[in-house]
Structure formats: C-alpha cells, structure tokens
Short mmCIF file of C-alpha atoms in Angstrom, two decimals:
data_model
loop_
_atom_site.label_atom_id
_atom_site.label_comp_id
_atom_site.label_asym_id
_atom_site.label_seq_id
_atom_site.Cartn_x
_atom_site.Cartn_y
_atom_site.Cartn_z
CA MET A 1208 -22.07 55.62 -73.32
CA ARG A 1209 -23.87 52.54 -71.99
CA THR A 1210 -25.02 51.65 -75.52
CA ILE A 1211 -21.45 51.76 -76.79
CA LEU A 1212 -20.31 49.51 -73.94
CA VAL A 1213 -23.08 47.01 -74.64
CA LEU A 1214 -22.23 46.96 -78.33
CA ALA A 1215 -18.52 46.52 -77.59
CA LEU A 1216 -19.28 43.60 -75.28
CA ALA A 1217 -21.59 42.03 -77.83
CA CYS A 1218 -18.87 42.25 -80.46
CA LEU A 1219 -16.31 40.77 -78.08
CA ILE A 1220 -18.58 37.91 -77.13
CA THR A 1221 -19.53 37.24 -80.76
CA SER A 1222 -15.96 37.34 -82.01
CA THR A 1223 -14.70 35.02 -79.28
CA ALA A 1224 -17.65 32.63 -79.10
CA VAL A 1225 -15.82 30.19 -81.35
CA ALA A 1226 -13.20 29.82 -78.60
CA ALA A 1227 -15.79 28.66 -76.07
CA ALA A 1228 -16.60 25.03 -75.31
CA PRO A 1229 -20.16 23.80 -75.93
CA SER A 1230 -22.96 25.10 -73.72
CA THR A 1231 -25.79 23.02 -72.25
CA SER A 1232 -28.20 21.21 -74.54
CA THR A 1233 -30.68 24.03 -73.88
CA GLY A 1234 -28.17 26.68 -74.97
CA ARG A 1235 -27.21 28.02 -71.55
CA VAL A 1236 -23.65 28.73 -70.49
CA SER A 1237 -22.50 25.57 -68.73
CA VAL A 1238 -20.27 25.09 -65.72
CA ALA A 1239 -17.98 23.02 -67.99
CA GLN A 1240 -17.77 25.90 -70.44
CA LEU A 1241 -16.67 28.36 -67.76
CA PHE A 1242 -14.09 26.01 -66.27
CA ASP A 1243 -12.73 25.42 -69.76
CA LEU A 1244 -12.54 29.17 -70.41
CA SER A 1245 -10.90 29.76 -67.03
CA GLN A 1246 -8.22 27.15 -67.72
CA ARG A 1247 -7.55 28.39 -71.26
CA SER A 1248 -7.65 32.08 -70.29
CA LYS A 1249 -4.19 31.82 -68.77
CA THR A 1250 -2.62 31.32 -72.21
CA ASP A 1251 -5.38 32.17 -74.72
CA GLY A 1252 -6.34 35.82 -75.13
CA ALA A 1253 -9.63 35.00 -76.84
CA ALA A 1254 -10.68 32.70 -73.99
CA HIS A 1255 -9.67 35.36 -71.47
CA GLY A 1256 -11.69 38.00 -73.34
CA THR A 1257 -14.74 35.75 -73.49
CA LEU A 1258 -14.56 34.96 -69.78
CA VAL A 1259 -14.08 38.60 -68.78
CA ALA A 1260 -16.97 39.70 -71.02
CA TYR A 1261 -19.25 37.00 -69.60
CA LEU A 1262 -18.43 37.85 -65.97
CA PHE A 1263 -18.79 41.57 -66.65
CA ALA A 1264 -22.18 41.02 -68.29
CA VAL A 1265 -23.43 38.86 -65.41
CA GLY A 1266 -22.25 41.37 -62.80
CA GLU A 1267 -23.74 44.32 -64.67
CA THR A 1268 -27.03 42.50 -65.14
CA VAL A 1269 -27.32 41.62 -61.43
CA GLY A 1270 -26.87 45.30 -60.56
CA ILE A 1271 -29.40 46.46 -63.13
CA LEU A 1272 -32.00 43.89 -62.04
CA ALA A 1273 -31.51 44.85 -58.39
CA ASP A 1274 -32.02 48.52 -59.23
CA GLU A 1275 -35.12 47.68 -61.28
CA ALA A 1276 -36.53 45.56 -58.46
CA LYS A 1277 -36.15 48.45 -56.00
CA GLN A 1278 -37.68 50.96 -58.43
CA ARG A 1279 -40.68 48.68 -58.93
CA GLY A 1280 -41.25 48.28 -55.21
CA PHE A 1281 -39.88 44.77 -54.71
CA PRO A 1282 -38.11 44.48 -51.38
CA LEU A 1283 -34.42 43.81 -51.93
CA GLU A 1284 -32.09 44.83 -49.17
CA CYS A 1285 -28.39 44.03 -49.42
CA GLN A 1286 -25.78 44.51 -46.70
CA ARG A 1287 -22.82 44.95 -49.06
CA THR A 1288 -22.14 45.98 -52.65
CA PHE A 1289 -22.19 43.42 -55.43
CA THR A 1290 -18.80 42.00 -56.36
CA LEU A 1291 -17.75 39.39 -58.88
CA SER A 1292 -14.36 38.04 -59.83
CA GLU A 1293 -13.16 35.01 -61.71
CA ASP A 1294 -12.02 33.41 -58.44
CA ALA A 1295 -15.38 34.04 -56.76
CA ALA A 1296 -17.29 32.67 -59.75
CA MET A 1297 -15.15 29.52 -60.03
CA HIS A 1298 -15.45 28.93 -56.26
CA ALA A 1299 -19.24 29.29 -56.42
CA LEU A 1300 -19.40 26.83 -59.31
CA ARG A 1301 -17.21 24.28 -57.49
CA MET A 1302 -19.35 24.52 -54.35
CA ALA A 1303 -22.72 24.36 -56.14
CA ALA A 1304 -21.75 21.73 -58.72
CA PRO A 1305 -19.12 19.43 -57.22
CA ASP A 1306 -19.96 16.53 -59.58
CA GLN A 1307 -17.85 17.14 -62.69
CA SER A 1308 -19.86 14.61 -64.67
CA ALA A 1309 -22.86 17.00 -64.49
CA TRP A 1310 -20.95 20.16 -65.48
CA ALA A 1311 -21.83 20.00 -69.18
CA GLU A 1312 -25.56 20.21 -68.42
CA THR A 1313 -25.44 22.49 -65.37
CA ALA A 1314 -26.25 26.13 -66.13
CA ALA A 1315 -23.57 28.39 -64.64
CA THR A 1316 -25.31 31.77 -64.67
CA PRO A 1317 -27.99 31.03 -62.02
CA ILE A 1318 -25.28 29.70 -59.69
CA ILE A 1319 -23.15 32.82 -60.12
CA VAL A 1320 -26.11 35.19 -59.72
CA ALA A 1321 -27.19 33.42 -56.51
CA ASP A 1322 -23.61 33.64 -55.21
CA VAL A 1323 -23.35 37.38 -55.96
CA LEU A 1324 -26.61 38.02 -54.08
CA ALA A 1325 -25.61 35.78 -51.16
CA ARG A 1326 -22.17 37.39 -50.77
CA ALA A 1327 -23.82 40.83 -50.80
CA GLY A 1328 -26.12 39.70 -48.00
CA CYS A 1329 -29.33 40.30 -49.91
CA ASP A 1330 -32.70 39.37 -48.44
#
C-alpha cells in the first residue's frame, strides 16, 4: 500500500511540476516557489495538487525519519504529534524568511521540517 501511495505522489508531483515556479539555484524547493504555489492553489488545481503533494511528502518524511531515529537509538522525544498544514507551513516560512528578496534562494524544506519538530516539542 505504501509503495502505491509513493508512486501516486511521484506521478502527481511529476505531472504538476511544470506548474511550479523555479526552485533555488541548487535545485531545492524555494520559499518563493511555495508562496507562488499557495497563491495559485486557490484557483489552479495543478498548483493545489503540487502544494498538497509537497506538504504531504514533507510531513510523511518527518514522521519516518523520527521513527528511524528512535529505532536506531537516537534520542528524540516529542511532546505532541507531528502536524503540518498549508497555513502552518506558510507561517513558518514568513517567520523564518521575512526578507522577500531572499525567497528565491532560500530553501523551504529545512524551515518547514524545523517548524514541525518545534511545534511537536521535540528535543
């Protein structure tokens, strides 16, 4: 089942990648890209699908990495469950990268991952 989900997400991301704004010069998803997708997602189904797939993938990956860390003996204690929404992600990006002129070269994923861990109260 998990394999099918991963393949479906990969297809969704691949088919909607054309709708996404440019990423950073190093190929990472940029803050600018996510704000562009968020704005366009209100009227553009492809942009909405891309944003949802990205956020789902980030959230799923944080959970998997946390589980792996625990299984391998790395101390990771969290007070709450992991949560991620478009609003939470956009808020985290605004707080961590307030200078819009830097958005095109600021990687979004590390900011969102750090926010998910912080909101869950992880040590």
